[in-house]
């Protein structure tokens, strides 16, 4: 008892931990390290509430006599990690760009920390698997570590499923090794065209295939510019992997981040279809790939099916209404779709008008 009393005095004087702190306590008197949140402290014991809801009473002398890790102090975000196994035959650059892009997008919000920035590295290899560790930061005072990991896992699982990233399987080769890079490239282009809201429900499989054959996969280095605000260029980008930052010039002359794009996100539809100047700048945050659709690529499709202009104008008008609502701008006019249709016909030379 005297040991516990002196121990709690030491804890209070040093301020080594307090109520609400997340601790890991190590001791050879416990079968495994104890991890939980301090929910009560008495002269004799420290009480932890563990992740599964159980309460653990730890004598104070046991805390001071052994190593204890305080995850809450200093009060800054702490690094967490999740593990993603992927087929070892897939290009590590492709996987890292895909996972890192989604991680950068996920930490914007969800009570996670955007600084320090997430990172991705390969932790180990097996005969058929590469194990990627996605490291990111979260403040345990704002979000419990298990919730933070679950948030990141859900985001990564979503992009893995959408991009059909192959998971590890035990391979017994009975035929020549498939040309995975070419198969992935074709699949990425088809999936990207399905992801784009402008094209998702407007094109048949045959039309998507014809358009894909005229598109280009662009490769960007970190910090490379995809588009500049005010530029007049007729193309849009569908992000395949990696992350890009969308920013606008403010009245003070500085650039302000308005969004982070990752796999499956689209930017530049209005410029593609009307030739309007870019309303924002877009810069690669990581090494990344994007499918570029230019005016020259989509024009033959509209030549053969000019009725698509009507469909595209309705989709773009609806998209503009959503953006206006987010930005608290006045709602667009009911005639916006007709105005867009007129601009699109003029831009594409009055296709069969």
Short mmCIF file of C-alpha atoms in Angstrom, two decimals:
data_model
loop_
_atom_site.label_atom_id
_atom_site.label_comp_id
_atom_site.label_asym_id
_atom_site.label_seq_id
_atom_site.Cartn_x
_atom_site.Cartn_y
_atom_site.Cartn_z
CA UNK A 1 0.00 0.00 0.00
CA UNK A 2 2.80 2.41 0.90
CA UNK A 3 4.37 1.67 -2.48
CA UNK A 4 1.10 2.53 -4.23
CA UNK A 5 0.76 5.76 -2.24
CA UNK A 6 4.25 6.96 -3.10
CA UNK A 7 3.70 5.89 -6.70
CA UNK A 8 0.55 7.99 -7.13
CA UNK A 9 2.33 10.98 -5.55
CA UNK A 10 5.13 10.52 -8.06
CA UNK A 11 2.66 10.28 -10.94
CA UNK A 12 0.88 13.47 -9.89
CA UNK A 13 4.08 15.42 -9.28
CA UNK A 14 5.63 14.42 -12.59
CA UNK A 15 2.37 14.69 -14.52
CA UNK A 16 3.33 11.58 -16.44
CA UNK A 17 -0.33 10.79 -17.18
CA UNK A 18 -3.83 11.81 -16.18
CA UNK A 19 -7.50 11.11 -16.71
CA UNK A 20 -8.37 10.57 -20.37
CA UNK A 21 -4.85 9.58 -21.45
CA UNK A 22 -4.27 6.47 -23.54
CA UNK A 23 -1.59 4.21 -22.02
CA UNK A 24 0.23 1.01 -22.82
CA UNK A 25 1.59 -0.56 -19.64
CA UNK A 26 4.26 -3.26 -19.87
CA UNK A 27 4.89 -5.76 -17.08
CA UNK A 28 6.07 -9.34 -16.75
CA UNK A 29 3.19 -9.78 -14.28
CA UNK A 30 0.67 -9.43 -17.12
CA UNK A 31 0.30 -11.90 -20.01
CA UNK A 32 0.54 -9.04 -22.54
CA UNK A 33 0.91 -5.26 -22.53
CA UNK A 34 -2.22 -3.49 -21.28
CA UNK A 35 -3.61 -0.82 -23.60
CA UNK A 36 -6.48 1.42 -22.60
CA UNK A 37 -7.73 4.85 -21.55
CA UNK A 38 -7.29 6.14 -18.00
CA UNK A 39 -10.81 6.53 -16.61
CA UNK A 40 -10.07 6.73 -12.87
CA UNK A 41 -7.12 7.19 -10.50
CA UNK A 42 -7.02 6.52 -6.75
CA UNK A 43 -4.19 6.52 -4.21
CA UNK A 44 -3.85 2.80 -4.80
CA UNK A 45 -4.71 2.01 -8.47
CA UNK A 46 -5.01 3.32 -11.99
CA UNK A 47 -8.09 2.15 -13.89
CA UNK A 48 -7.94 1.57 -17.63
CA UNK A 49 -10.91 1.07 -19.93
CA UNK A 50 -9.69 -1.20 -22.70
CA UNK A 51 -10.79 -1.19 -26.33
CA UNK A 52 -13.21 -4.08 -25.80
CA UNK A 53 -14.92 -2.22 -22.95
CA UNK A 54 -13.39 -4.22 -20.08
CA UNK A 55 -11.93 -2.38 -17.13
CA UNK A 56 -8.40 -3.12 -15.88
CA UNK A 57 -7.23 -2.14 -12.39
CA UNK A 58 -3.44 -1.67 -12.30
CA UNK A 59 -1.68 -1.09 -8.95
CA UNK A 60 0.16 2.25 -9.12
CA UNK A 61 3.48 0.73 -8.07
CA UNK A 62 3.25 -1.60 -11.08
CA UNK A 63 2.93 1.42 -13.38
CA UNK A 64 5.90 3.30 -11.97
CA UNK A 65 8.11 0.19 -11.70
CA UNK A 66 7.68 -0.75 -15.37
CA UNK A 67 7.69 0.89 -18.76
CA UNK A 68 4.52 2.78 -19.64
CA UNK A 69 3.86 4.41 -22.98
CA UNK A 70 1.61 7.50 -22.95
CA UNK A 71 -0.03 7.87 -26.37
CA UNK A 72 -1.73 11.14 -25.42
CA UNK A 73 1.31 13.19 -24.40
CA UNK A 74 2.59 15.35 -25.87
CA UNK A 75 -0.84 16.36 -27.24
CA UNK A 76 0.02 15.89 -30.91
CA UNK A 77 -1.20 13.33 -33.49
CA UNK A 78 0.39 9.89 -33.12
CA UNK A 79 1.39 7.57 -35.93
CA UNK A 80 -0.81 4.55 -36.67
CA UNK A 81 -0.40 1.85 -39.27
CA UNK A 82 -2.58 -0.57 -41.23
CA UNK A 83 -1.36 -3.51 -43.30
CA UNK A 84 -2.56 -4.32 -46.82
CA UNK A 85 -1.40 -7.54 -48.55
CA UNK A 86 -1.31 -7.41 -52.36
CA UNK A 87 -0.34 -9.84 -55.11
CA UNK A 88 3.48 -9.58 -55.26
CA UNK A 89 3.48 -9.55 -59.07
CA UNK A 90 1.78 -6.16 -59.23
CA UNK A 91 4.03 -3.13 -59.72
CA UNK A 92 4.91 -1.71 -56.31
CA UNK A 93 4.79 1.83 -57.74
CA UNK A 94 1.21 1.24 -58.93
CA UNK A 95 0.12 -0.08 -55.52
CA UNK A 96 1.92 2.62 -53.51
CA UNK A 97 0.45 5.41 -55.66
CA UNK A 98 -3.06 3.96 -55.31
CA UNK A 99 -2.88 3.46 -51.53
CA UNK A 100 -1.07 6.73 -50.83
CA UNK A 101 -3.55 8.71 -52.90
CA UNK A 102 -6.51 7.29 -51.00
CA UNK A 103 -4.77 7.78 -47.64
CA UNK A 104 -4.09 11.45 -48.42
CA UNK A 105 -7.73 11.92 -49.32
CA UNK A 106 -9.01 10.05 -46.23
CA UNK A 107 -7.06 12.09 -43.68
CA UNK A 108 -8.80 15.25 -44.94
CA UNK A 109 -11.64 14.92 -42.48
CA UNK A 110 -12.73 11.84 -40.54
CA UNK A 111 -11.07 13.40 -37.46
CA UNK A 112 -7.69 12.16 -38.69
CA UNK A 113 -4.60 14.37 -39.03
CA UNK A 114 -3.37 15.56 -42.43
CA UNK A 115 0.01 16.56 -40.95
CA UNK A 116 2.36 14.77 -40.84
CA UNK A 117 1.29 13.35 -44.18
CA UNK A 118 0.57 9.62 -44.62
CA UNK A 119 3.18 7.34 -46.13
CA UNK A 120 3.25 3.87 -47.67
CA UNK A 121 6.07 1.35 -47.64
CA UNK A 122 6.58 -2.37 -48.16
CA UNK A 123 7.09 -4.09 -44.81
CA UNK A 124 7.90 -7.60 -46.00
CA UNK A 125 7.51 -10.10 -48.84
CA UNK A 126 6.38 -13.71 -49.10
CA UNK A 127 6.36 -16.04 -52.09
CA UNK A 128 3.08 -14.59 -53.36
CA UNK A 129 2.43 -11.45 -51.29
CA UNK A 130 3.78 -7.97 -50.72
CA UNK A 131 2.69 -6.50 -47.39
CA UNK A 132 2.19 -2.75 -47.57
CA UNK A 133 2.05 -0.63 -44.43
CA UNK A 134 0.01 2.56 -44.71
CA UNK A 135 1.15 4.90 -41.94
CA UNK A 136 -0.93 7.91 -40.92
CA UNK A 137 -1.55 10.10 -37.89
CA UNK A 138 -4.45 10.64 -35.50
CA UNK A 139 -4.84 12.29 -32.11
CA UNK A 140 -6.21 9.74 -29.61
CA UNK A 141 -7.93 12.61 -27.80
CA UNK A 142 -10.11 13.14 -30.89
CA UNK A 143 -10.56 9.63 -32.24
CA UNK A 144 -9.76 6.25 -30.61
CA UNK A 145 -6.92 4.43 -32.42
CA UNK A 146 -9.11 1.45 -33.33
CA UNK A 147 -11.68 3.77 -34.91
CA UNK A 148 -8.94 5.63 -36.78
CA UNK A 149 -7.56 2.36 -38.16
CA UNK A 150 -11.04 1.20 -39.14
CA UNK A 151 -11.63 4.47 -40.99
CA UNK A 152 -8.43 4.04 -42.97
CA UNK A 153 -9.07 0.34 -43.63
CA UNK A 154 -12.56 1.10 -44.99
CA UNK A 155 -11.23 3.76 -47.36
CA UNK A 156 -8.41 1.52 -48.61
CA UNK A 157 -10.72 -1.48 -49.01
CA UNK A 158 -13.12 0.66 -51.03
CA UNK A 159 -10.43 1.76 -53.50
CA UNK A 160 -9.00 -1.79 -53.69
CA UNK A 161 -12.45 -3.15 -54.61
CA UNK A 162 -13.22 -0.34 -57.08
CA UNK A 163 -9.87 -0.75 -58.83
CA UNK A 164 -9.98 -4.59 -58.60
CA UNK A 165 -6.48 -4.72 -57.13
CA UNK A 166 -5.47 -8.41 -57.05
CA UNK A 167 -5.15 -9.89 -53.58
CA UNK A 168 -2.55 -12.60 -52.84
CA UNK A 169 -3.28 -16.14 -53.94
CA UNK A 170 -1.04 -19.17 -54.07
CA UNK A 171 -0.06 -19.51 -57.72
CA UNK A 172 0.66 -22.76 -59.54
CA UNK A 173 1.82 -21.75 -62.99
CA UNK A 174 0.41 -24.04 -65.68
CA UNK A 175 0.76 -21.52 -68.50
CA UNK A 176 2.96 -18.58 -69.49
CA UNK A 177 2.86 -15.70 -67.05
CA UNK A 178 0.07 -13.28 -68.04
CA UNK A 179 0.95 -9.77 -69.17
CA UNK A 180 -0.43 -8.21 -66.03
CA UNK A 181 0.64 -4.66 -66.82
CA UNK A 182 -1.27 -4.63 -70.13
CA UNK A 183 -4.30 -6.31 -68.55
CA UNK A 184 -4.31 -3.79 -65.72
CA UNK A 185 -3.91 -0.90 -68.14
CA UNK A 186 -6.95 -1.94 -70.21
CA UNK A 187 -8.98 -2.65 -67.08
CA UNK A 188 -7.99 0.69 -65.53
CA UNK A 189 -9.13 2.60 -68.62
CA UNK A 190 -12.49 0.82 -68.80
CA UNK A 191 -13.06 1.20 -65.03
CA UNK A 192 -12.10 4.87 -65.17
CA UNK A 193 -14.66 5.61 -67.87
CA UNK A 194 -17.30 3.84 -65.78
CA UNK A 195 -16.28 5.90 -62.72
CA UNK A 196 -16.75 9.27 -64.43
CA UNK A 197 -20.20 10.68 -63.65
CA UNK A 198 -20.30 12.38 -67.04
CA UNK A 199 -19.95 9.06 -68.87
CA UNK A 200 -21.18 6.41 -66.41
CA UNK A 201 -24.78 6.05 -67.57
CA UNK A 202 -24.49 7.77 -70.92
CA UNK A 203 -22.28 5.41 -72.93
CA UNK A 204 -22.73 1.85 -74.09
CA UNK A 205 -19.93 -0.70 -73.64
CA UNK A 206 -19.08 -0.31 -77.34
CA UNK A 207 -18.89 3.48 -77.05
CA UNK A 208 -16.71 3.24 -73.94
CA UNK A 209 -14.35 0.90 -75.75
CA UNK A 210 -14.08 3.25 -78.74
CA UNK A 211 -13.44 6.23 -76.47
CA UNK A 212 -10.86 4.35 -74.40
CA UNK A 213 -8.88 3.60 -77.55
CA UNK A 214 -8.50 7.36 -78.15
CA UNK A 215 -7.61 8.31 -74.56
CA UNK A 216 -4.17 8.60 -73.00
CA UNK A 217 -2.86 7.52 -69.62
CA UNK A 218 -0.74 10.40 -68.31
CA UNK A 219 2.01 9.99 -65.72
CA UNK A 220 2.75 12.81 -63.28
CA UNK A 221 5.52 13.32 -60.72
CA UNK A 222 4.80 14.69 -57.25
CA UNK A 223 4.21 18.46 -57.35
CA UNK A 224 3.70 18.43 -61.13
CA UNK A 225 0.84 20.57 -62.44
CA UNK A 226 -2.13 18.93 -64.19
CA UNK A 227 -3.93 22.20 -64.87
CA UNK A 228 -3.65 25.88 -63.97
CA UNK A 229 -6.52 28.14 -62.99
CA UNK A 230 -7.54 30.30 -65.92
CA UNK A 231 -5.94 28.10 -68.61
CA UNK A 232 -8.06 27.40 -71.67
CA UNK A 233 -7.55 23.73 -72.49
CA UNK A 234 -10.20 21.22 -73.55
CA UNK A 235 -9.62 18.02 -71.59
CA UNK A 236 -10.60 16.28 -68.37
CA UNK A 237 -8.72 13.88 -66.11
CA UNK A 238 -9.89 10.74 -64.30
CA UNK A 239 -7.50 9.86 -61.46
CA UNK A 240 -6.27 6.25 -61.70
CA UNK A 241 -3.95 6.28 -58.68
CA UNK A 242 -2.13 8.74 -56.47
CA UNK A 243 -3.56 12.01 -55.17
CA UNK A 244 -4.00 15.54 -56.50
CA UNK A 245 -4.70 18.81 -54.72
CA UNK A 246 -7.34 21.19 -56.07
CA UNK A 247 -6.75 24.84 -55.17
CA UNK A 248 -8.11 28.27 -56.10
CA UNK A 249 -6.59 31.73 -56.00
CA UNK A 250 -7.96 33.82 -53.15
CA UNK A 251 -8.44 37.59 -53.07
CA UNK A 252 -5.20 37.83 -51.07
CA UNK A 253 -3.29 36.27 -53.95
CA UNK A 254 -2.63 32.97 -52.19
CA UNK A 255 -3.69 29.48 -53.23
CA UNK A 256 -6.28 27.80 -50.99
CA UNK A 257 -6.87 24.03 -50.99
CA UNK A 258 -10.50 23.14 -51.71
CA UNK A 259 -10.28 19.38 -52.28
CA UNK A 260 -8.02 16.36 -52.56
CA UNK A 261 -8.67 13.93 -55.41
CA UNK A 262 -7.75 10.24 -55.46
CA UNK A 263 -8.54 7.14 -57.55
CA UNK A 264 -11.88 7.42 -59.36
CA UNK A 265 -12.24 11.19 -58.95
CA UNK A 266 -12.73 13.40 -62.01
CA UNK A 267 -11.75 16.99 -62.76
CA UNK A 268 -12.15 19.24 -65.80
CA UNK A 269 -15.48 18.12 -67.30
CA UNK A 270 -16.70 21.66 -67.98
CA UNK A 271 -13.52 22.63 -69.84
CA UNK A 272 -13.70 19.43 -71.90
CA UNK A 273 -17.27 19.98 -73.02
CA UNK A 274 -17.41 23.80 -73.37
CA UNK A 275 -13.82 25.00 -73.61
CA UNK A 276 -14.38 27.17 -70.52
CA UNK A 277 -11.25 28.35 -68.66
CA UNK A 278 -10.12 26.21 -65.75
CA UNK A 279 -11.79 27.39 -62.54
CA UNK A 280 -9.13 25.85 -60.27
CA UNK A 281 -5.57 24.62 -60.30
CA UNK A 282 -4.76 20.94 -59.86
CA UNK A 283 -1.34 19.67 -58.72
CA UNK A 284 -0.13 16.12 -58.13
CA UNK A 285 0.59 15.47 -54.44
CA UNK A 286 2.24 12.13 -55.19
CA UNK A 287 3.46 10.24 -58.21
CA UNK A 288 0.21 9.56 -60.01
CA UNK A 289 -1.54 8.35 -63.16
CA UNK A 290 -4.60 9.88 -64.74
CA UNK A 291 -6.67 9.10 -67.82
CA UNK A 292 -6.88 12.20 -70.00
CA UNK A 293 -9.88 12.65 -72.29
CA UNK A 294 -9.41 15.43 -74.83
CA UNK A 295 -11.79 17.21 -77.17
CA UNK A 296 -10.23 15.35 -80.10
CA UNK A 297 -10.88 12.01 -78.33
CA UNK A 298 -14.55 12.64 -77.57
CA UNK A 299 -15.48 14.55 -80.77
CA UNK A 300 -15.82 11.39 -82.98
CA UNK A 301 -18.16 9.91 -80.38
CA UNK A 302 -20.38 12.99 -80.58
CA UNK A 303 -20.21 12.94 -84.39
CA UNK A 304 -21.70 9.43 -84.37
CA UNK A 305 -24.16 10.08 -81.51
CA UNK A 306 -24.94 13.82 -81.25
CA UNK A 307 -27.85 13.04 -78.93
CA UNK A 308 -25.23 12.51 -76.22
CA UNK A 309 -24.80 16.30 -76.02
CA UNK A 310 -28.26 16.58 -74.45
CA UNK A 311 -27.41 13.91 -71.88
CA UNK A 312 -24.05 15.52 -71.09
CA UNK A 313 -25.61 18.97 -70.64
CA UNK A 314 -28.09 17.60 -68.08
CA UNK A 315 -25.33 15.84 -66.12
CA UNK A 316 -23.09 18.92 -66.09
CA UNK A 317 -25.99 21.17 -65.02
CA UNK A 318 -26.78 18.81 -62.12
CA UNK A 319 -23.09 18.71 -61.16
CA UNK A 320 -22.95 22.51 -61.19
CA UNK A 321 -25.99 22.70 -58.92
CA UNK A 322 -24.26 20.38 -56.43
CA UNK A 323 -21.09 22.50 -56.46
CA UNK A 324 -23.09 25.70 -55.99
CA UNK A 325 -24.87 24.17 -53.00
CA UNK A 326 -21.56 23.16 -51.40
CA UNK A 327 -20.11 26.63 -51.99
CA UNK A 328 -23.31 28.38 -50.77
CA UNK A 329 -23.67 30.13 -54.12
CA UNK A 330 -27.07 31.04 -55.61
CA UNK A 331 -28.67 28.06 -57.36
CA UNK A 332 -28.25 27.87 -61.12
CA UNK A 333 -31.15 28.83 -63.36
CA UNK A 334 -33.59 26.22 -64.55
CA UNK A 335 -32.36 27.00 -68.06
CA UNK A 336 -28.76 26.06 -67.17
CA UNK A 337 -28.91 22.72 -69.05
CA UNK A 338 -30.18 24.47 -72.21
CA UNK A 339 -27.47 27.14 -71.90
CA UNK A 340 -24.84 24.44 -71.52
CA UNK A 341 -26.20 22.55 -74.51
CA UNK A 342 -25.91 25.67 -76.66
CA UNK A 343 -22.33 26.26 -75.51
CA UNK A 344 -21.41 22.63 -76.15
CA UNK A 345 -22.89 22.67 -79.67
CA UNK A 346 -20.98 25.84 -80.45
CA UNK A 347 -17.74 24.36 -79.05
CA UNK A 348 -18.06 21.16 -81.07
CA UNK A 349 -19.10 22.95 -84.25
CA UNK A 350 -22.90 22.48 -84.14
CA UNK A 351 -22.69 18.69 -84.44
CA UNK A 352 -25.58 17.67 -86.72
CA UNK A 353 -27.60 20.57 -85.28
#
